[in-house]
PDB file of C-alpha atoms in Angstrom:
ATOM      1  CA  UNK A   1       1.099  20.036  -0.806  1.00  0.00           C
ATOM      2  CA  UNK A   2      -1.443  17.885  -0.362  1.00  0.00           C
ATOM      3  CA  UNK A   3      -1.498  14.049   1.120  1.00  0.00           C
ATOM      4  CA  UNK A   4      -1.706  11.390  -1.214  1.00  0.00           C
ATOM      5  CA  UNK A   5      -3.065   7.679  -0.627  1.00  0.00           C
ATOM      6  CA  UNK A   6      -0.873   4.721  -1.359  1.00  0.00           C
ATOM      7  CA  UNK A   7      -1.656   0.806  -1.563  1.00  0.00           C
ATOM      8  CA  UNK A   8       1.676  -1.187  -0.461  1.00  0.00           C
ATOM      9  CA  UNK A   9       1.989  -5.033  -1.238  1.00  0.00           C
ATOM     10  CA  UNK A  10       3.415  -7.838   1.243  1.00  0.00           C
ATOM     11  CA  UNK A  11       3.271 -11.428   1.339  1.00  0.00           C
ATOM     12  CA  UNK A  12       1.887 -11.908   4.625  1.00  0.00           C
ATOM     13  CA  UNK A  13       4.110 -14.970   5.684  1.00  0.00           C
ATOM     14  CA  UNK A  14       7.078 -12.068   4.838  1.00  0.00           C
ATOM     15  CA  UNK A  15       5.511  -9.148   6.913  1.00  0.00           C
ATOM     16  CA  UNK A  16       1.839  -9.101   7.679  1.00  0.00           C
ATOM     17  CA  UNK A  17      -0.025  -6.188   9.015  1.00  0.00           C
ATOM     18  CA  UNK A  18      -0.234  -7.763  12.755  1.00  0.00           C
ATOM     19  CA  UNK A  19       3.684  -7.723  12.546  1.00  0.00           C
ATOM     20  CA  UNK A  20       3.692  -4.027  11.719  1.00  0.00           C
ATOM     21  CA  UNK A  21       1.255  -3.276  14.348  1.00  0.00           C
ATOM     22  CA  UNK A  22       3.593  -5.633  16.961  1.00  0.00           C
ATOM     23  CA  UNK A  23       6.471  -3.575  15.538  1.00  0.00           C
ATOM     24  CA  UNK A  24       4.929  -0.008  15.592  1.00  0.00           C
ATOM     25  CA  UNK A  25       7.071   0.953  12.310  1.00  0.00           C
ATOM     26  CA  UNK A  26       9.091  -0.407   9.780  1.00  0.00           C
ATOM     27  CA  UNK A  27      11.321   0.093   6.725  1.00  0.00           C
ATOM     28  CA  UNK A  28       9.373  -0.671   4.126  1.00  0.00           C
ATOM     29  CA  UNK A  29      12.415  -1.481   1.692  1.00  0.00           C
ATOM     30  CA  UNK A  30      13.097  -4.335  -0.920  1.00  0.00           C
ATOM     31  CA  UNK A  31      10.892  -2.768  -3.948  1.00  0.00           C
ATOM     32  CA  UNK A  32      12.770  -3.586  -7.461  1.00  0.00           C
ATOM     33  CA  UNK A  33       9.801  -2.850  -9.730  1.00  0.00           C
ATOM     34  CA  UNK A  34      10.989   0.648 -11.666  1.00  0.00           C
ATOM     35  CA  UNK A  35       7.624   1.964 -11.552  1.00  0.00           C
ATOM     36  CA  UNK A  36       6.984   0.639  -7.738  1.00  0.00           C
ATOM     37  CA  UNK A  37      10.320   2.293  -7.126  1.00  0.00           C
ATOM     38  CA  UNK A  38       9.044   5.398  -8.695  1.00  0.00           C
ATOM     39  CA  UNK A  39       5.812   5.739  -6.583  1.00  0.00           C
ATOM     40  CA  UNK A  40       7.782   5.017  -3.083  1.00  0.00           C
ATOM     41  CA  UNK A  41      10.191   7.724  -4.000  1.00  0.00           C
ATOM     42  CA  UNK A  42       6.781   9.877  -4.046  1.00  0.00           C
ATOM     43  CA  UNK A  43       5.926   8.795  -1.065  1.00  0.00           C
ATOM     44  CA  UNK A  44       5.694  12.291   1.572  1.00  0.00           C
ATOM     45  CA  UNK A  45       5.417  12.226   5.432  1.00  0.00           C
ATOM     46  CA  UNK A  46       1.308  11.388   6.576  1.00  0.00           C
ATOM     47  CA  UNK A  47       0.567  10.350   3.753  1.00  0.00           C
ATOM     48  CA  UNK A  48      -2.130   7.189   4.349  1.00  0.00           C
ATOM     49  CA  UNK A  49      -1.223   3.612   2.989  1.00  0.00           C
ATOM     50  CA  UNK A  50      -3.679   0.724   2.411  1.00  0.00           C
ATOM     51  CA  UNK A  51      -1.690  -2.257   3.588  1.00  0.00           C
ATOM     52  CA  UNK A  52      -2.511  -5.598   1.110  1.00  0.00           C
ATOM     53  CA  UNK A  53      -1.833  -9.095   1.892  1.00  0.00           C
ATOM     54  CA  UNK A  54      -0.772 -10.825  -1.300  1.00  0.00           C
ATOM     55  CA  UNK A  55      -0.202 -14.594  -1.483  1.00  0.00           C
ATOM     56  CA  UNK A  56      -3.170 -16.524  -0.837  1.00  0.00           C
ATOM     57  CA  UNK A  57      -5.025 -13.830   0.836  1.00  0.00           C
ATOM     58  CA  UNK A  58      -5.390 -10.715  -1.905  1.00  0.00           C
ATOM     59  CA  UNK A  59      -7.118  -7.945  -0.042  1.00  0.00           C
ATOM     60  CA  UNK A  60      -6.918  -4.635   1.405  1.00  0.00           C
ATOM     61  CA  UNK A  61      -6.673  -5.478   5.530  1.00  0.00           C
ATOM     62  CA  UNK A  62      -5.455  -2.378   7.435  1.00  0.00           C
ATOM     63  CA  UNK A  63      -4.486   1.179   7.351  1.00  0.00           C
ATOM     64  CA  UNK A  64      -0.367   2.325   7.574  1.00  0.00           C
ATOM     65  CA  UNK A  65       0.770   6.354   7.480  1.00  0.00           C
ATOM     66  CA  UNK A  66       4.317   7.534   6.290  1.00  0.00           C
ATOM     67  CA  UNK A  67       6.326   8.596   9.309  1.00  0.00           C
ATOM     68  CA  UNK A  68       8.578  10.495   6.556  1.00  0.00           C
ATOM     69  CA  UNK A  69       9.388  11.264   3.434  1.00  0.00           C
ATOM     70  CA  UNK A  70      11.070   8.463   1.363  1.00  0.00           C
ATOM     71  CA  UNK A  71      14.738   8.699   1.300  1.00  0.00           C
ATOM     72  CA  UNK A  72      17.627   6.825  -0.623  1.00  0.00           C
ATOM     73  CA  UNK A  73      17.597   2.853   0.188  1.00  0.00           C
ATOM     74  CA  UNK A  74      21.339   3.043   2.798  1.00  0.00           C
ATOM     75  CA  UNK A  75      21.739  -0.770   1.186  1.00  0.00           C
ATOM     76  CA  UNK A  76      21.475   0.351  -2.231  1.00  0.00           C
ATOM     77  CA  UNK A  77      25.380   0.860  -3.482  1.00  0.00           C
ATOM     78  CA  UNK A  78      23.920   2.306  -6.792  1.00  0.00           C
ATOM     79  CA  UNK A  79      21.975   5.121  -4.797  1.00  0.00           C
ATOM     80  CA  UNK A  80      18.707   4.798  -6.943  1.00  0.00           C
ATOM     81  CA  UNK A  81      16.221   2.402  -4.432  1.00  0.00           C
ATOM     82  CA  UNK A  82      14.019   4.481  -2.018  1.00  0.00           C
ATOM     83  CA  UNK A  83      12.494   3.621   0.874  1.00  0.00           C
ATOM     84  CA  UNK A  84      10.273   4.790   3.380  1.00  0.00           C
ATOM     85  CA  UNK A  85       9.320   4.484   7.188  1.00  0.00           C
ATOM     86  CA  UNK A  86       5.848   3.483   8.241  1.00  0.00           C
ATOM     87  CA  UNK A  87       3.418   3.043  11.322  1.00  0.00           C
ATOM     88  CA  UNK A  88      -0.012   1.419  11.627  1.00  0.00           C
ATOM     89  CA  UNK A  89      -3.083   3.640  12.023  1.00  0.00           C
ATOM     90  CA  UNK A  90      -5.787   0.532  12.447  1.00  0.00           C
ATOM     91  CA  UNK A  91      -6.636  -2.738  11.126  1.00  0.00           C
ATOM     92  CA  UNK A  92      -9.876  -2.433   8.737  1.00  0.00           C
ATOM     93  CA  UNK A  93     -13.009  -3.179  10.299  1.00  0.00           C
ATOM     94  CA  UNK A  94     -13.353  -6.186   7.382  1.00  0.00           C
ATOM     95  CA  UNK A  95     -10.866  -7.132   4.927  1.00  0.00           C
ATOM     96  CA  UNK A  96     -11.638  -5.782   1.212  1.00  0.00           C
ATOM     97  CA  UNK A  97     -10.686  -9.122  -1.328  1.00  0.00           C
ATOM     98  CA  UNK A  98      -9.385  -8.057  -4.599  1.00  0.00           C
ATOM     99  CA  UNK A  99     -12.137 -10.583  -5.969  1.00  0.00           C
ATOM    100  CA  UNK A 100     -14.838  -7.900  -4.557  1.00  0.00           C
ATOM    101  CA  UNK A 101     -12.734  -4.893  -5.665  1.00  0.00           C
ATOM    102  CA  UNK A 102     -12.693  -6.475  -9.458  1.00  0.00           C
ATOM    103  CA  UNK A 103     -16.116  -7.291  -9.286  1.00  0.00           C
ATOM    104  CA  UNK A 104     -16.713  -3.495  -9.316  1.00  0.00           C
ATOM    105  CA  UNK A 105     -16.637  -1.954 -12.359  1.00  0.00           C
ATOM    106  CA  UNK A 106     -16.658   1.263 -10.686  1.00  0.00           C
ATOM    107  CA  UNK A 107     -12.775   0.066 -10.210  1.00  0.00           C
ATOM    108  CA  UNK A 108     -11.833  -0.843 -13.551  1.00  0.00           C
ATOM    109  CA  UNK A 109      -9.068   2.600 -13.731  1.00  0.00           C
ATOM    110  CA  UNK A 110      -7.712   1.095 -10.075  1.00  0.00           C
ATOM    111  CA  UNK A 111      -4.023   0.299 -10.679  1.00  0.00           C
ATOM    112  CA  UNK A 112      -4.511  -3.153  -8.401  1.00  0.00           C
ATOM    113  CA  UNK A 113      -7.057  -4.233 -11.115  1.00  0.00           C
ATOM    114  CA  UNK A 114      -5.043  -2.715 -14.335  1.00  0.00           C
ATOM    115  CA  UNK A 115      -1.480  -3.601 -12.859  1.00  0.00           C
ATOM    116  CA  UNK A 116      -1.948  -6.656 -10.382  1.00  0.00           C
ATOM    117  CA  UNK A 117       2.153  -6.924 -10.153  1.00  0.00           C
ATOM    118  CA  UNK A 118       2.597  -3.527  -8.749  1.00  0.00           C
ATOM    119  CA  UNK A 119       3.823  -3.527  -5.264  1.00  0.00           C
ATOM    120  CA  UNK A 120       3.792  -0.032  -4.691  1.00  0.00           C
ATOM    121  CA  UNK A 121       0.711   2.381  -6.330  1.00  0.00           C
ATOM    122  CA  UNK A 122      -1.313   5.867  -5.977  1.00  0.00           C
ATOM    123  CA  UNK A 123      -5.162   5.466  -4.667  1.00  0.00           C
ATOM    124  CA  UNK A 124      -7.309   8.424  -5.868  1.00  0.00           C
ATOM    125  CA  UNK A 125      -9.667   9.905  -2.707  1.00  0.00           C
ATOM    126  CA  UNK A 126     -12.652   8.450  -4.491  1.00  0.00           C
ATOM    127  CA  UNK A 127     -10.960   5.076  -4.594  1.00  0.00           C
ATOM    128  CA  UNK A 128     -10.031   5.455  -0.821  1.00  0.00           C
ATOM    129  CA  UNK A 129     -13.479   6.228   0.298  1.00  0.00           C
ATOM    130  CA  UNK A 130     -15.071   3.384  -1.411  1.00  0.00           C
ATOM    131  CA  UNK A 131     -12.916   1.102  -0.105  1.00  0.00           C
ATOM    132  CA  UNK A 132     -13.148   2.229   3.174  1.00  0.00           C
ATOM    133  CA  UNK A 133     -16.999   1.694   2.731  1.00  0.00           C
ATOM    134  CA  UNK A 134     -16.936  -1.205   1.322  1.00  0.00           C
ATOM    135  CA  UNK A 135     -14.570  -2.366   4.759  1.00  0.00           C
ATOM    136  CA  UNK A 136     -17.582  -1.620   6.471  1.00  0.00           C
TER     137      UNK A 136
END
């Protein structure tokens, strides 16, 4: 099966990107949405994760991999949270603001434009690529 792309939300005062990369993995638990909790439960081992600061910053700033598969949250005593394991891969050359992502049309389908509360959501390989390019 092939690898899908993911973009995962975090307050950075909560858990930024530097912390993961200090860290070298984490749990990436605590997701209540239903339809956030839907896409982590998709969520397959090397599959690639755009890590976004929310809060004051709003943009795209490095690049996270599932170490596994998602598998039933251990703290959840109803048995229906997920949660997954992940590991940096590298910090974007240059953040990628929201403000520049919804000033390109080209991204009006993008989930993070359509459904700005989503914590958890599937990036198409077109919408990975440009944002990689548009990181520089």
């Amino acid at each position: 099966m092939a690898l899908m792309n993911w973009l995962f939300k975090e307050e950075p005062s909560n858990y930024s990107f530097d912390a993961l990369v200090k860290d070298k993995s984490t749990v990436w638990s605590g997701v209540k949405n239903p339809v956030a909790q839907r896409n982590l439960h998709a969520v397959k081992k090397g599959d690639r994760i755009f890590y976004y600061h929310t809060g004051d910053e709003k943009q795209i700033v490095g690049v996270a991999k599932a170490l596994g598969d998602a598998y039933p949250d251990p703290d959840d005593a109803a048995g229906k949270a997920h949660v997954v394991d992940i590991g940096p891969v590298r910090k974007l050359a240059r953040p990628v603001t929201l403000k520049e992502i919804k000033a390109d049309a080209w991204f009006k389908d993008f989930d993070l434009v359509r459904i700005s509360r989503l914590s958890v959501m599937p990036v198409s390989d077109a919408q990975w690529a440009r944002i990689e390019k548009m990181s520089g």
